[in-house]
CSV table of N, CA and C in Angstrom, one decimal:
chain,number,residue,atom,x,y,z
A,1,MET,N,7.3,3.1,35.5
A,1,MET,CA,7.2,2.0,34.5
A,1,MET,C,8.0,1.1,34.3
A,2,VAL,N,7.5,0.0,34.3
A,2,VAL,CA,8.4,-1.6,33.9
A,2,VAL,C,7.4,-1.7,32.8
A,3,THR,N,8.2,-2.3,31.8
A,3,THR,CA,8.2,-2.8,30.5
A,3,THR,C,8.9,-4.4,30.2
A,4,ASN,N,8.1,-4.9,29.7
A,4,ASN,CA,8.8,-6.4,29.2
A,4,ASN,C,8.5,-6.7,27.6
A,5,THR,N,9.7,-6.8,27.0
A,5,THR,CA,10.1,-7.1,25.5
A,5,THR,C,10.4,-8.8,25.5
A,6,PRO,N,9.6,-9.8,25.5
A,6,PRO,CA,9.6,-11.2,25.7
A,6,PRO,C,10.3,-11.7,24.2
A,7,ASP,N,11.4,-12.2,24.2
A,7,ASP,CA,12.0,-12.8,23.2
A,7,ASP,C,12.7,-11.8,22.0
A,8,VAL,N,13.2,-10.9,22.9
A,8,VAL,CA,13.9,-9.9,22.1
A,8,VAL,C,15.5,-10.2,21.6
A,9,LEU,N,15.8,-10.3,23.3
A,9,LEU,CA,17.6,-10.8,23.6
A,9,LEU,C,17.5,-12.2,24.3
A,10,THR,N,17.0,-13.1,24.0
A,10,THR,CA,16.9,-14.1,24.7
A,10,THR,C,18.3,-15.0,24.0
A,11,GLU,N,18.6,-14.5,22.3
A,11,GLU,CA,19.7,-15.4,21.8
A,11,GLU,C,20.9,-14.6,22.6
A,12,GLU,N,20.8,-13.2,22.3
A,12,GLU,CA,22.2,-12.7,22.9
A,12,GLU,C,22.5,-12.7,24.0
A,13,VAL,N,21.6,-13.0,25.3
A,13,VAL,CA,21.8,-13.1,26.6
A,13,VAL,C,22.5,-14.6,26.7
A,14,ALA,N,21.8,-15.4,26.1
A,14,ALA,CA,22.3,-16.9,26.2
A,14,ALA,C,23.9,-16.6,25.6
A,15,ASP,N,24.0,-16.0,24.5
A,15,ASP,CA,25.6,-16.4,24.0
A,15,ASP,C,26.5,-15.3,24.8
A,16,PHE,N,26.2,-14.4,25.6
A,16,PHE,CA,26.8,-13.7,26.5
A,16,PHE,C,27.2,-14.4,27.8
A,17,ALA,N,26.0,-15.1,28.4
A,17,ALA,CA,26.3,-15.9,29.5
A,17,ALA,C,27.0,-17.0,29.1
A,18,LEU,N,27.3,-17.9,27.9
A,18,LEU,CA,28.2,-19.1,27.7
A,18,LEU,C,29.5,-18.5,27.4
A,19,GLY,N,29.5,-17.3,26.9
A,19,GLY,CA,31.0,-16.4,27.1
A,19,GLY,C,31.5,-16.4,27.9
A,20,LEU,N,30.9,-16.0,29.2
A,20,LEU,CA,31.3,-15.6,30.7
A,20,LEU,C,31.9,-16.7,31.1
A,21,LEU,N,31.2,-17.6,30.6
A,21,LEU,CA,31.2,-19.3,31.7
A,21,LEU,C,32.7,-19.8,31.0
A,22,ILE,N,33.0,-19.1,29.5
A,22,ILE,CA,34.0,-19.8,28.7
A,22,ILE,C,35.4,-19.1,29.2
A,23,ALA,N,35.2,-17.9,29.2
A,23,ALA,CA,36.2,-16.7,29.8
A,23,ALA,C,36.9,-17.2,31.2
A,24,THR,N,35.5,-17.5,32.2
A,24,THR,CA,36.2,-17.7,33.8
A,24,THR,C,36.6,-19.1,33.8
A,25,SER,N,36.3,-20.3,33.0
A,25,SER,CA,37.0,-21.4,33.1
A,25,SER,C,38.1,-21.3,32.4
A,26,ARG,N,38.6,-20.3,31.7
A,26,ARG,CA,39.8,-20.4,31.0
A,26,ARG,C,40.7,-19.5,31.4
A,27,GLN,N,39.9,-18.5,32.5
A,27,GLN,CA,40.8,-17.4,33.2
A,27,GLN,C,41.4,-16.3,32.2
A,28,LEU,N,40.6,-16.0,31.4
A,28,LEU,CA,41.2,-15.0,30.5
A,28,LEU,C,41.3,-13.7,30.9
A,29,PRO,N,40.1,-13.4,32.1
A,29,PRO,CA,41.1,-11.7,32.4
A,29,PRO,C,42.3,-11.8,33.2
A,30,GLN,N,42.4,-13.0,33.7
A,30,GLN,CA,43.5,-13.2,34.6
A,30,GLN,C,45.0,-13.3,33.6
A,31,ALA,N,44.6,-13.6,32.5
A,31,ALA,CA,46.0,-14.2,31.9
A,31,ALA,C,46.2,-12.7,30.8
A,32,ALA,N,45.1,-12.0,30.7
A,32,ALA,CA,44.9,-10.6,29.9
A,32,ALA,C,45.9,-9.8,30.9
A,33,ALA,N,45.1,-9.6,31.9
A,33,ALA,CA,46.3,-8.7,33.0
A,33,ALA,C,47.6,-9.0,32.9
A,34,TYR,N,47.8,-10.8,32.9
A,34,TYR,CA,48.7,-10.7,33.2
A,34,TYR,C,50.2,-10.1,31.9
A,35,LEU,N,49.7,-10.8,31.0
A,35,LEU,CA,50.3,-9.9,29.7
A,35,LEU,C,50.3,-8.5,29.6
A,36,ARG,N,49.1,-8.1,30.3
A,36,ARG,CA,49.3,-6.8,30.1
A,36,ARG,C,50.3,-5.9,31.2
A,37,ALA,N,50.6,-6.4,31.7
A,37,ALA,CA,51.5,-6.3,33.2
A,37,ALA,C,53.2,-6.5,32.6
A,38,GLY,N,53.1,-6.9,31.3
A,38,GLY,CA,54.5,-7.2,30.7
A,38,GLY,C,55.1,-8.5,31.1
A,39,HIS,N,54.3,-9.3,31.6
A,39,HIS,CA,54.6,-10.8,31.8
A,39,HIS,C,54.7,-11.5,31.1
A,40,CYS,N,55.0,-11.2,29.8
A,40,CYS,CA,55.0,-12.3,28.6
A,40,CYS,C,56.1,-12.8,28.4
A,41,PRO,N,56.1,-14.2,28.0
A,41,PRO,CA,57.0,-15.3,28.4
A,41,PRO,C,58.0,-14.9,26.5
A,42,GLN,N,59.5,-14.9,27.1
A,42,GLN,CA,60.3,-14.6,26.3
A,42,GLN,C,60.5,-16.1,25.2
A,43,SER,N,60.3,-15.9,24.0
A,43,SER,CA,60.7,-17.1,23.1
A,43,SER,C,61.3,-16.6,21.7
A,44,PRO,N,62.1,-17.3,21.1
A,44,PRO,CA,62.8,-17.1,20.0
A,44,PRO,C,61.6,-17.2,18.9
A,45,ILE,N,61.6,-15.7,17.7
A,45,ILE,CA,60.8,-15.8,16.9
A,45,ILE,C,61.3,-17.1,16.0
A,46,ARG,N,60.5,-17.8,15.1
A,46,ARG,CA,60.9,-18.8,14.4
A,46,ARG,C,60.4,-18.5,12.9
């Protein structure tokens, strides 16, 4: 059985798609993996 629920998740899907585009363009998954691997740049705390 297949059902359809029009206009129930339209805004959520659009928000998720926009979030994925932003994350991809800013390379957030790669940056998070870099930091989790311990490659955090060292700088003095001010």
